[in-house]
């Protein structure tokens, strides 16, 4: 029977690909305060620091490879089911594994001109001097969604959730909205499952929980 499935992923699905999560001990935010690197105000205040943070993450993501959890979701996307894969991650690993994903928080591989809105493939390293190929302004920024900015694709996501038979959240702490609220936006009769190394802040909102490493619990769940 064909199911309408919505899957949300967070940094935890890429942990076993060697990419740091945000809020685990020693995670990214432990070394950087969110307000120092992931807000428009931070970028206005110290663009070089913010570029350094994203240059470092872009280099790490370029070295990372999808793990069995990404591969399992690619198999799910290729199945007969109607799958909407939404990711908070900006590392591009779902695409690398072969499954299209809605990048609600943008992509490390993208650059955006804060002056004219032009988007292009980010160079390996960006700086406040990086010129926009379209308008020439030195106003390049990472094409990611910072705190206080509007995530991408919310209408499409809400629509998919409203008609879902199944909603799964994988590797996310349930700290960041609006993603943390998607479990409530799922169709009332939908089955909801959280696959995570530890119960998230929203764990109780799910009908089912599968605890474990994504590279183990996701393939088991998909297959
Ligand atoms: C918005 C940028 C307006 C790219 C990111 C007060 C209360 C409630 C909400 C707010 C509030 N004040 C402000 C807000 C809104 C704010 C927010 O939610 N703040 C939080 C901190 C309270 N949200 C926003 O500003 C958003 N925009 O609201 O716009 C709006 C919106 C809708 C409608 C109208 C108006 C914008 C949010 C996006 C911010 N940008 N990143 C980048 O640098 O990456 S957020 C950042 O956190 C990443 O995108 C990341 O994906 C996201 C969530 O983190 P997680 O992915 O969950 O990662 P985390 O480390 O937290 O957790 C990892 C999990 O994996 C853990 O549970 C761990 O157990 C598990 N795990 C670890 N290893 C494994 C594993 N699981 C399985 N296997 C493993 N091996």
PDB file of C-alpha atoms and ligand atoms in Angstrom:
ATOM      1  CA  UNK A   1       0.000   0.000   0.000  1.00  0.00           C
ATOM      2  CA  UNK A   2       1.461   3.376  -0.961  1.00  0.00           C
ATOM      3  CA  UNK A   3       2.102   5.575   2.084  1.00  0.00           C
ATOM      4  CA  UNK A   4       2.569   9.366   2.191  1.00  0.00           C
ATOM      5  CA  UNK A   5       5.699   9.683   4.333  1.00  0.00           C
ATOM      6  CA  UNK A   6       7.373  12.856   5.644  1.00  0.00           C
ATOM      7  CA  UNK A   7      10.875  12.487   7.054  1.00  0.00           C
ATOM      8  CA  UNK A   8      12.672  15.274   8.948  1.00  0.00           C
ATOM      9  CA  UNK A   9      16.394  14.944   9.586  1.00  0.00           C
ATOM     10  CA  UNK A  10      18.807  16.878  11.792  1.00  0.00           C
ATOM     11  CA  UNK A  11      22.518  16.916  12.536  1.00  0.00           C
ATOM     12  CA  UNK A  12      22.369  13.495  14.238  1.00  0.00           C
ATOM     13  CA  UNK A  13      21.950  11.668  10.926  1.00  0.00           C
ATOM     14  CA  UNK A  14      25.317  13.039   9.785  1.00  0.00           C
ATOM     15  CA  UNK A  15      27.173  12.435  13.076  1.00  0.00           C
ATOM     16  CA  UNK A  16      28.470   9.056  11.860  1.00  0.00           C
ATOM     17  CA  UNK A  17      29.694  10.709   8.685  1.00  0.00           C
ATOM     18  CA  UNK A  18      32.051  12.610  10.964  1.00  0.00           C
ATOM     19  CA  UNK A  19      30.182  15.932  11.045  1.00  0.00           C
ATOM     20  CA  UNK A  20      29.690  17.621  14.389  1.00  0.00           C
ATOM     21  CA  UNK A  21      26.215  18.022  15.794  1.00  0.00           C
ATOM     22  CA  UNK A  22      25.166  21.286  17.393  1.00  0.00           C
ATOM     23  CA  UNK A  23      24.135  20.455  20.904  1.00  0.00           C
ATOM     24  CA  UNK A  24      25.873  17.242  21.834  1.00  0.00           C
ATOM     25  CA  UNK A  25      28.773  17.585  24.253  1.00  0.00           C
ATOM     26  CA  UNK A  26      31.603  19.206  22.310  1.00  0.00           C
ATOM     27  CA  UNK A  27      29.164  19.992  19.510  1.00  0.00           C
ATOM     28  CA  UNK A  28      29.565  22.962  17.222  1.00  0.00           C
ATOM     29  CA  UNK A  29      27.686  25.363  19.437  1.00  0.00           C
ATOM     30  CA  UNK A  30      29.820  24.329  22.412  1.00  0.00           C
ATOM     31  CA  UNK A  31      32.736  25.992  20.630  1.00  0.00           C
ATOM     32  CA  UNK A  32      30.717  28.848  19.194  1.00  0.00           C
ATOM     33  CA  UNK A  33      27.759  30.662  20.779  1.00  0.00           C
ATOM     34  CA  UNK A  34      24.776  30.560  18.408  1.00  0.00           C
ATOM     35  CA  UNK A  35      24.417  34.322  18.602  1.00  0.00           C
ATOM     36  CA  UNK A  36      28.050  34.688  17.539  1.00  0.00           C
ATOM     37  CA  UNK A  37      27.798  32.884  14.236  1.00  0.00           C
ATOM     38  CA  UNK A  38      24.265  31.985  13.109  1.00  0.00           C
ATOM     39  CA  UNK A  39      22.313  35.257  13.114  1.00  0.00           C
ATOM     40  CA  UNK A  40      22.141  38.187  10.668  1.00  0.00           C
ATOM     41  CA  UNK A  41      23.282  40.447  13.504  1.00  0.00           C
ATOM     42  CA  UNK A  42      26.410  38.317  13.987  1.00  0.00           C
ATOM     43  CA  UNK A  43      27.144  38.554  10.260  1.00  0.00           C
ATOM     44  CA  UNK A  44      26.698  42.330  10.288  1.00  0.00           C
ATOM     45  CA  UNK A  45      28.939  42.598  13.354  1.00  0.00           C
ATOM     46  CA  UNK A  46      31.747  40.258  12.308  1.00  0.00           C
ATOM     47  CA  UNK A  47      31.369  38.854   8.774  1.00  0.00           C
ATOM     48  CA  UNK A  48      34.912  37.424   8.780  1.00  0.00           C
ATOM     49  CA  UNK A  49      34.158  35.290  11.886  1.00  0.00           C
ATOM     50  CA  UNK A  50      30.923  34.008  10.361  1.00  0.00           C
ATOM     51  CA  UNK A  51      32.661  33.247   7.060  1.00  0.00           C
ATOM     52  CA  UNK A  52      35.405  31.375   8.949  1.00  0.00           C
ATOM     53  CA  UNK A  53      32.763  29.283  10.765  1.00  0.00           C
ATOM     54  CA  UNK A  54      31.031  28.332   7.533  1.00  0.00           C
ATOM     55  CA  UNK A  55      34.294  27.874   5.591  1.00  0.00           C
ATOM     56  CA  UNK A  56      35.346  25.339   8.237  1.00  0.00           C
ATOM     57  CA  UNK A  57      32.018  23.518   8.010  1.00  0.00           C
ATOM     58  CA  UNK A  58      32.052  23.614   4.177  1.00  0.00           C
ATOM     59  CA  UNK A  59      35.527  22.005   4.193  1.00  0.00           C
ATOM     60  CA  UNK A  60      34.400  19.312   6.667  1.00  0.00           C
ATOM     61  CA  UNK A  61      31.237  18.595   4.660  1.00  0.00           C
ATOM     62  CA  UNK A  62      33.298  18.284   1.458  1.00  0.00           C
ATOM     63  CA  UNK A  63      35.309  15.490   3.142  1.00  0.00           C
ATOM     64  CA  UNK A  64      32.245  13.714   4.576  1.00  0.00           C
ATOM     65  CA  UNK A  65      30.480  10.774   2.926  1.00  0.00           C
ATOM     66  CA  UNK A  66      26.883   9.601   3.383  1.00  0.00           C
ATOM     67  CA  UNK A  67      26.441   6.836   5.954  1.00  0.00           C
ATOM     68  CA  UNK A  68      23.988   3.862   5.915  1.00  0.00           C
ATOM     69  CA  UNK A  69      21.219   6.098   7.315  1.00  0.00           C
ATOM     70  CA  UNK A  70      21.416   8.481   4.342  1.00  0.00           C
ATOM     71  CA  UNK A  71      21.549   5.473   2.006  1.00  0.00           C
ATOM     72  CA  UNK A  72      18.478   3.898   3.610  1.00  0.00           C
ATOM     73  CA  UNK A  73      16.477   7.106   3.140  1.00  0.00           C
ATOM     74  CA  UNK A  74      17.569   7.162  -0.505  1.00  0.00           C
ATOM     75  CA  UNK A  75      16.118   3.639  -0.854  1.00  0.00           C
ATOM     76  CA  UNK A  76      12.906   4.844   0.806  1.00  0.00           C
ATOM     77  CA  UNK A  77      12.706   7.822  -1.583  1.00  0.00           C
ATOM     78  CA  UNK A  78      13.108   5.419  -4.533  1.00  0.00           C
ATOM     79  CA  UNK A  79      10.355   3.113  -3.230  1.00  0.00           C
ATOM     80  CA  UNK A  80       6.694   3.144  -4.243  1.00  0.00           C
ATOM     81  CA  UNK A  81       5.857   5.379  -1.299  1.00  0.00           C
ATOM     82  CA  UNK A  82       5.331   9.132  -1.644  1.00  0.00           C
ATOM     83  CA  UNK A  83       8.264  10.490   0.384  1.00  0.00           C
ATOM     84  CA  UNK A  84       8.955  14.112   1.329  1.00  0.00           C
ATOM     85  CA  UNK A  85      12.432  14.365   2.840  1.00  0.00           C
ATOM     86  CA  UNK A  86      12.990  17.601   4.760  1.00  0.00           C
ATOM     87  CA  UNK A  87      16.369  18.322   6.270  1.00  0.00           C
ATOM     88  CA  UNK A  88      17.617  20.949   8.699  1.00  0.00           C
ATOM     89  CA  UNK A  89      21.120  19.941   7.654  1.00  0.00           C
ATOM     90  CA  UNK A  90      23.167  22.025   5.264  1.00  0.00           C
ATOM     91  CA  UNK A  91      25.823  19.353   4.569  1.00  0.00           C
ATOM     92  CA  UNK A  92      24.435  18.032   1.250  1.00  0.00           C
ATOM     93  CA  UNK A  93      24.786  14.380   2.323  1.00  0.00           C
ATOM     94  CA  UNK A  94      21.202  13.408   1.371  1.00  0.00           C
ATOM     95  CA  UNK A  95      21.878  14.550  -2.200  1.00  0.00           C
ATOM     96  CA  UNK A  96      25.237  12.744  -2.161  1.00  0.00           C
ATOM     97  CA  UNK A  97      23.345   9.574  -1.145  1.00  0.00           C
ATOM     98  CA  UNK A  98      20.968  10.046  -4.077  1.00  0.00           C
ATOM     99  CA  UNK A  99      17.825  11.353  -2.422  1.00  0.00           C
ATOM    100  CA  UNK A 100      16.409  14.783  -3.196  1.00  0.00           C
ATOM    101  CA  UNK A 101      15.776  16.748  -0.022  1.00  0.00           C
ATOM    102  CA  UNK A 102      14.101  20.014   0.889  1.00  0.00           C
ATOM    103  CA  UNK A 103      16.846  22.031   2.577  1.00  0.00           C
ATOM    104  CA  UNK A 104      14.793  24.141   4.982  1.00  0.00           C
ATOM    105  CA  UNK A 105      17.917  25.761   6.469  1.00  0.00           C
ATOM    106  CA  UNK A 106      19.807  26.179   3.185  1.00  0.00           C
ATOM    107  CA  UNK A 107      23.087  24.632   2.022  1.00  0.00           C
ATOM    108  CA  UNK A 108      26.774  25.072   2.791  1.00  0.00           C
ATOM    109  CA  UNK A 109      27.427  24.679  -0.954  1.00  0.00           C
ATOM    110  CA  UNK A 110      25.434  27.837  -1.718  1.00  0.00           C
ATOM    111  CA  UNK A 111      26.414  31.493  -1.691  1.00  0.00           C
ATOM    112  CA  UNK A 112      23.880  34.320  -1.592  1.00  0.00           C
ATOM    113  CA  UNK A 113      24.438  37.996  -2.386  1.00  0.00           C
ATOM    114  CA  UNK A 114      23.026  40.079   0.456  1.00  0.00           C
ATOM    115  CA  UNK A 115      22.871  43.038  -1.941  1.00  0.00           C
ATOM    116  CA  UNK A 116      21.053  41.653  -5.006  1.00  0.00           C
ATOM    117  CA  UNK A 117      19.797  38.233  -3.909  1.00  0.00           C
ATOM    118  CA  UNK A 118      21.843  36.349  -6.563  1.00  0.00           C
ATOM    119  CA  UNK A 119      22.623  32.689  -5.620  1.00  0.00           C
ATOM    120  CA  UNK A 120      25.647  30.778  -6.875  1.00  0.00           C
ATOM    121  CA  UNK A 121      27.828  27.811  -5.975  1.00  0.00           C
ATOM    122  CA  UNK A 122      29.920  28.874  -3.004  1.00  0.00           C
ATOM    123  CA  UNK A 123      33.688  28.891  -3.503  1.00  0.00           C
ATOM    124  CA  UNK A 124      35.632  26.693  -1.082  1.00  0.00           C
ATOM    125  CA  UNK A 125      36.287  29.647   1.198  1.00  0.00           C
ATOM    126  CA  UNK A 126      34.361  32.920   1.309  1.00  0.00           C
ATOM    127  CA  UNK A 127      35.312  36.202   2.917  1.00  0.00           C
ATOM    128  CA  UNK A 128      33.881  39.708   3.196  1.00  0.00           C
ATOM    129  CA  UNK A 129      35.860  40.435  -0.015  1.00  0.00           C
ATOM    130  CA  UNK A 130      34.118  37.745  -2.082  1.00  0.00           C
ATOM    131  CA  UNK A 131      32.407  39.624  -4.954  1.00  0.00           C
ATOM    132  CA  UNK A 132      28.939  38.743  -6.197  1.00  0.00           C
ATOM    133  CA  UNK A 133      29.276  37.413  -9.782  1.00  0.00           C
ATOM    134  CA  UNK A 134      26.049  39.220 -10.745  1.00  0.00           C
ATOM    135  CA  UNK A 135      26.288  42.688  -9.206  1.00  0.00           C
ATOM    136  CA  UNK A 136      29.915  42.802  -8.093  1.00  0.00           C
ATOM    137  CA  UNK A 137      29.032  43.878  -4.561  1.00  0.00           C
ATOM    138  CA  UNK A 138      31.258  42.535  -1.789  1.00  0.00           C
ATOM    139  CA  UNK A 139      28.133  41.222   0.024  1.00  0.00           C
ATOM    140  CA  UNK A 140      28.439  37.436  -0.275  1.00  0.00           C
ATOM    141  CA  UNK A 141      27.059  35.326   2.571  1.00  0.00           C
ATOM    142  CA  UNK A 142      26.504  31.613   3.129  1.00  0.00           C
ATOM    143  CA  UNK A 143      23.122  30.576   1.647  1.00  0.00           C
ATOM    144  CA  UNK A 144      21.883  29.262   4.982  1.00  0.00           C
ATOM    145  CA  UNK A 145      18.919  30.255   7.169  1.00  0.00           C
ATOM    146  CA  UNK A 146      20.056  31.948  10.379  1.00  0.00           C
ATOM    147  CA  UNK A 147      18.068  32.381  13.583  1.00  0.00           C
ATOM    148  CA  UNK A 148      15.329  34.936  13.024  1.00  0.00           C
ATOM    149  CA  UNK A 149      15.291  34.213   9.259  1.00  0.00           C
ATOM    150  CA  UNK A 150      12.492  32.375   7.491  1.00  0.00           C
ATOM    151  CA  UNK A 151      13.215  28.724   6.710  1.00  0.00           C
ATOM    152  CA  UNK A 152      12.644  27.567   3.122  1.00  0.00           C
ATOM    153  CA  UNK A 153       9.685  25.501   1.910  1.00  0.00           C
ATOM    154  CA  UNK A 154       7.400  25.844   4.928  1.00  0.00           C
ATOM    155  CA  UNK A 155       4.197  25.841   2.844  1.00  0.00           C
ATOM    156  CA  UNK A 156       5.226  22.684   1.004  1.00  0.00           C
ATOM    157  CA  UNK A 157       6.251  21.062   4.291  1.00  0.00           C
ATOM    158  CA  UNK A 158       3.003  21.952   6.084  1.00  0.00           C
ATOM    159  CA  UNK A 159       1.025  20.593   3.123  1.00  0.00           C
ATOM    160  CA  UNK A 160       2.951  17.317   3.133  1.00  0.00           C
ATOM    161  CA  UNK A 161       2.489  16.977   6.895  1.00  0.00           C
ATOM    162  CA  UNK A 162      -1.253  17.658   6.696  1.00  0.00           C
ATOM    163  CA  UNK A 163      -1.683  14.702   4.308  1.00  0.00           C
ATOM    164  CA  UNK A 164       0.903  12.371   5.837  1.00  0.00           C
ATOM    165  CA  UNK A 165       0.265   8.762   6.845  1.00  0.00           C
ATOM    166  CA  UNK A 166       3.645   8.647   8.574  1.00  0.00           C
ATOM    167  CA  UNK A 167       6.014  11.287  10.022  1.00  0.00           C
ATOM    168  CA  UNK A 168       9.521  10.349  11.128  1.00  0.00           C
ATOM    169  CA  UNK A 169      12.059  12.656  12.809  1.00  0.00           C
ATOM    170  CA  UNK A 170      15.651  11.435  12.665  1.00  0.00           C
ATOM    171  CA  UNK A 171      18.688  12.780  14.551  1.00  0.00           C
ATOM    172  CA  UNK A 172      17.235  16.057  15.767  1.00  0.00           C
ATOM    173  CA  UNK A 173      17.135  17.420  19.313  1.00  0.00           C
ATOM    174  CA  UNK A 174      13.773  19.102  18.846  1.00  0.00           C
ATOM    175  CA  UNK A 175      15.224  22.427  20.018  1.00  0.00           C
ATOM    176  CA  UNK A 176      14.847  24.525  16.889  1.00  0.00           C
ATOM    177  CA  UNK A 177      11.524  25.752  15.519  1.00  0.00           C
ATOM    178  CA  UNK A 178       9.576  25.531  13.295  1.00  0.00           C
ATOM    179  CA  UNK A 179      11.046  22.013  12.640  1.00  0.00           C
ATOM    180  CA  UNK A 180      10.565  20.976  16.287  1.00  0.00           C
ATOM    181  CA  UNK A 181       6.833  21.631  15.887  1.00  0.00           C
ATOM    182  CA  UNK A 182       6.327  19.492  12.750  1.00  0.00           C
ATOM    183  CA  UNK A 183       5.185  16.506  14.826  1.00  0.00           C
ATOM    184  CA  UNK A 184       2.138  18.529  15.890  1.00  0.00           C
ATOM    185  CA  UNK A 185       1.440  19.605  12.295  1.00  0.00           C
ATOM    186  CA  UNK A 186       1.199  15.993  11.081  1.00  0.00           C
ATOM    187  CA  UNK A 187      -2.288  14.750  10.101  1.00  0.00           C
ATOM    188  CA  UNK A 188      -4.011  13.693  13.353  1.00  0.00           C
ATOM    189  CA  UNK A 189      -4.270  10.044  12.258  1.00  0.00           C
ATOM    190  CA  UNK A 190      -0.653   9.823  11.098  1.00  0.00           C
ATOM    191  CA  UNK A 191       1.777   7.476  12.759  1.00  0.00           C
ATOM    192  CA  UNK A 192       4.730   9.381  14.195  1.00  0.00           C
ATOM    193  CA  UNK A 193       8.135   7.942  15.054  1.00  0.00           C
ATOM    194  CA  UNK A 194      11.362   9.461  16.371  1.00  0.00           C
ATOM    195  CA  UNK A 195      14.663   7.747  15.554  1.00  0.00           C
ATOM    196  CA  UNK A 196      17.387   9.239  17.733  1.00  0.00           C
ATOM    197  CA  UNK A 197      20.437   8.422  19.821  1.00  0.00           C
ATOM    198  CA  UNK A 198      18.584   9.732  22.881  1.00  0.00           C
ATOM    199  CA  UNK A 199      15.011  10.934  23.444  1.00  0.00           C
ATOM    200  CA  UNK A 200      14.697  14.472  22.047  1.00  0.00           C
ATOM    201  CA  UNK A 201      12.957  17.402  23.721  1.00  0.00           C
ATOM    202  CA  UNK A 202       9.859  16.427  21.714  1.00  0.00           C
ATOM    203  CA  UNK A 203      10.085  12.651  22.278  1.00  0.00           C
ATOM    204  CA  UNK A 204       6.768  12.453  24.156  1.00  0.00           C
ATOM    205  CA  UNK A 205       4.913  13.937  21.164  1.00  0.00           C
ATOM    206  CA  UNK A 206       5.747  10.848  19.071  1.00  0.00           C
ATOM    207  CA  UNK A 207       3.697   7.624  19.121  1.00  0.00           C
ATOM    208  CA  UNK A 208       6.824   5.518  18.636  1.00  0.00           C
ATOM    209  CA  UNK A 209      10.512   6.002  19.499  1.00  0.00           C
ATOM    210  CA  UNK A 210      13.477   3.997  18.249  1.00  0.00           C
ATOM    211  CA  UNK A 211      16.644   4.717  20.209  1.00  0.00           C
ATOM    212  CA  UNK A 212      20.047   4.087  18.671  1.00  0.00           C
ATOM    213  CA  UNK A 213      22.619   5.266  16.173  1.00  0.00           C
ATOM    214  CA  UNK A 214      21.087   6.430  12.905  1.00  0.00           C
ATOM    215  CA  UNK A 215      23.321   4.109  10.848  1.00  0.00           C
ATOM    216  CA  UNK A 216      21.697   1.179  12.696  1.00  0.00           C
ATOM    217  CA  UNK A 217      18.107   2.203  13.468  1.00  0.00           C
ATOM    218  CA  UNK A 218      17.311   3.958  10.160  1.00  0.00           C
ATOM    219  CA  UNK A 219      18.143   1.050   7.817  1.00  0.00           C
ATOM    220  CA  UNK A 220      16.234  -1.303  10.148  1.00  0.00           C
ATOM    221  CA  UNK A 221      13.250   1.051  10.114  1.00  0.00           C
ATOM    222  CA  UNK A 222      13.338   1.546   6.311  1.00  0.00           C
ATOM    223  CA  UNK A 223      13.914  -2.089   5.419  1.00  0.00           C
TER     224      UNK A 223
HETATM  225  C1  LIG B   1      12.175  31.341  12.404  1.00  0.00           C
HETATM  226  C2  LIG B   1      21.796  27.406  10.207  1.00  0.00           C
HETATM  227  C3  LIG B   1      10.495  32.945  11.945  1.00  0.00           C
HETATM  228  C4  LIG B   1      22.577  26.619   9.253  1.00  0.00           C
HETATM  229  C5  LIG B   1      20.214  26.862  11.925  1.00  0.00           C
HETATM  230  C6  LIG B   1      11.821  30.839  21.635  1.00  0.00           C
HETATM  231  C7  LIG B   1      11.026  29.706  21.657  1.00  0.00           C
HETATM  232  C8  LIG B   1      10.780  28.994  20.493  1.00  0.00           C
HETATM  233  C9  LIG B   1      11.321  29.398  19.271  1.00  0.00           C
HETATM  234  C10 LIG B   1      12.123  30.508  19.262  1.00  0.00           C
HETATM  235  C11 LIG B   1      12.368  31.231  20.421  1.00  0.00           C
HETATM  236  N1  LIG B   1      13.167  32.260  20.110  1.00  0.00           N
HETATM  237  C12 LIG B   1      13.430  32.229  18.779  1.00  0.00           C
HETATM  238  C13 LIG B   1      12.794  31.177  18.246  1.00  0.00           C
HETATM  239  C14 LIG B   1      12.810  30.756  16.822  1.00  0.00           C
HETATM  240  C15 LIG B   1      14.142  30.094  16.511  1.00  0.00           C
HETATM  241  C16 LIG B   1      14.380  28.924  17.441  1.00  0.00           C
HETATM  242  O1  LIG B   1      13.744  27.884  17.298  1.00  0.00           O
HETATM  243  N2  LIG B   1      15.313  29.102  18.382  1.00  0.00           N
HETATM  244  C17 LIG B   1      15.600  28.025  19.309  1.00  0.00           C
HETATM  245  C18 LIG B   1      17.101  28.005  19.625  1.00  0.00           C
HETATM  246  C19 LIG B   1      14.763  28.233  20.553  1.00  0.00           C
HETATM  247  N3  LIG B   1      14.028  29.618  15.146  1.00  0.00           N
HETATM  248  C20 LIG B   1      14.358  30.429  14.133  1.00  0.00           C
HETATM  249  O2  LIG B   1      14.834  31.533  14.263  1.00  0.00           O
HETATM  250  C21 LIG B   1      14.056  29.889  12.733  1.00  0.00           C
HETATM  251  N4  LIG B   1      13.352  30.898  11.994  1.00  0.00           N
HETATM  252  O3  LIG B   1      11.618  30.971  13.416  1.00  0.00           O
HETATM  253  O4  LIG B   1      11.669  32.277  11.519  1.00  0.00           O
HETATM  254  C22 LIG B   1       9.300  32.245  11.459  1.00  0.00           C
HETATM  255  C23 LIG B   1       9.254  30.894  11.220  1.00  0.00           C
HETATM  256  C24 LIG B   1       8.089  30.288  10.821  1.00  0.00           C
HETATM  257  C25 LIG B   1       6.980  31.044  10.632  1.00  0.00           C
HETATM  258  C26 LIG B   1       7.048  32.406  10.847  1.00  0.00           C
HETATM  259  C27 LIG B   1       8.196  33.007  11.274  1.00  0.00           C
HETATM  260  C28 LIG B   1      15.326  29.595  11.977  1.00  0.00           C
HETATM  261  C29 LIG B   1      15.953  28.367  12.540  1.00  0.00           C
HETATM  262  C30 LIG B   1      17.158  27.981  11.684  1.00  0.00           C
HETATM  263  C31 LIG B   1      18.402  28.438  12.372  1.00  0.00           C
HETATM  264  N5  LIG B   1      19.574  27.943  11.626  1.00  0.00           N
HETATM  265  N6  LIG B   1      21.286  26.534  11.254  1.00  0.00           N
HETATM  266  C32 LIG B   1      23.684  25.946   9.981  1.00  0.00           C
HETATM  267  O5  LIG B   1      24.575  26.649  10.465  1.00  0.00           O
HETATM  268  O6  LIG B   1      23.616  24.710  10.052  1.00  0.00           O
HETATM  269  S1  LIG B   1      19.674  25.888  13.184  1.00  0.00           S
HETATM  270  C33 LIG B   1      20.694  24.575  13.485  1.00  0.00           C
HETATM  271  O7  LIG B   1      20.019  23.788  14.505  1.00  0.00           O
HETATM  272  C34 LIG B   1      20.886  23.607  12.343  1.00  0.00           C
HETATM  273  O8  LIG B   1      20.163  23.893  11.181  1.00  0.00           O
HETATM  274  C35 LIG B   1      20.420  22.293  12.950  1.00  0.00           C
HETATM  275  O9  LIG B   1      19.985  21.406  12.023  1.00  0.00           O
HETATM  276  C36 LIG B   1      19.329  22.795  13.791  1.00  0.00           C
HETATM  277  C37 LIG B   1      18.682  21.850  14.739  1.00  0.00           C
HETATM  278  O10 LIG B   1      19.694  21.167  15.431  1.00  0.00           O
HETATM  279  P1  LIG B   1      19.693  19.564  15.257  1.00  0.00           P
HETATM  280  O11 LIG B   1      19.786  19.273  13.795  1.00  0.00           O
HETATM  281  O12 LIG B   1      18.528  19.010  15.985  1.00  0.00           O
HETATM  282  O13 LIG B   1      21.064  19.168  15.905  1.00  0.00           O
HETATM  283  P2  LIG B   1      21.365  19.041  17.485  1.00  0.00           P
HETATM  284  O14 LIG B   1      22.850  19.002  17.643  1.00  0.00           O
HETATM  285  O15 LIG B   1      20.550  20.050  18.218  1.00  0.00           O
HETATM  286  O16 LIG B   1      20.780  17.603  17.852  1.00  0.00           O
HETATM  287  C38 LIG B   1      21.389  16.448  17.321  1.00  0.00           C
HETATM  288  C39 LIG B   1      20.509  15.289  17.706  1.00  0.00           C
HETATM  289  O17 LIG B   1      21.022  14.101  17.087  1.00  0.00           O
HETATM  290  C40 LIG B   1      20.491  15.030  19.221  1.00  0.00           C
HETATM  291  O18 LIG B   1      19.158  14.763  19.612  1.00  0.00           O
HETATM  292  C41 LIG B   1      21.357  13.762  19.375  1.00  0.00           C
HETATM  293  O19 LIG B   1      20.878  12.933  20.415  1.00  0.00           O
HETATM  294  C42 LIG B   1      21.146  13.090  18.042  1.00  0.00           C
HETATM  295  N7  LIG B   1      22.291  12.259  17.608  1.00  0.00           N
HETATM  296  C43 LIG B   1      23.621  12.502  17.794  1.00  0.00           C
HETATM  297  N8  LIG B   1      24.342  11.505  17.222  1.00  0.00           N
HETATM  298  C44 LIG B   1      23.444  10.648  16.646  1.00  0.00           C
HETATM  299  C45 LIG B   1      22.137  11.129  16.888  1.00  0.00           C
HETATM  300  N9  LIG B   1      21.036  10.494  16.461  1.00  0.00           N
HETATM  301  C46 LIG B   1      21.218   9.351  15.759  1.00  0.00           C
HETATM  302  N10 LIG B   1      22.444   8.830  15.482  1.00  0.00           N
HETATM  303  C47 LIG B   1      23.566   9.440  15.911  1.00  0.00           C
HETATM  304  N11 LIG B   1      24.766   8.898  15.640  1.00  0.00           N
END
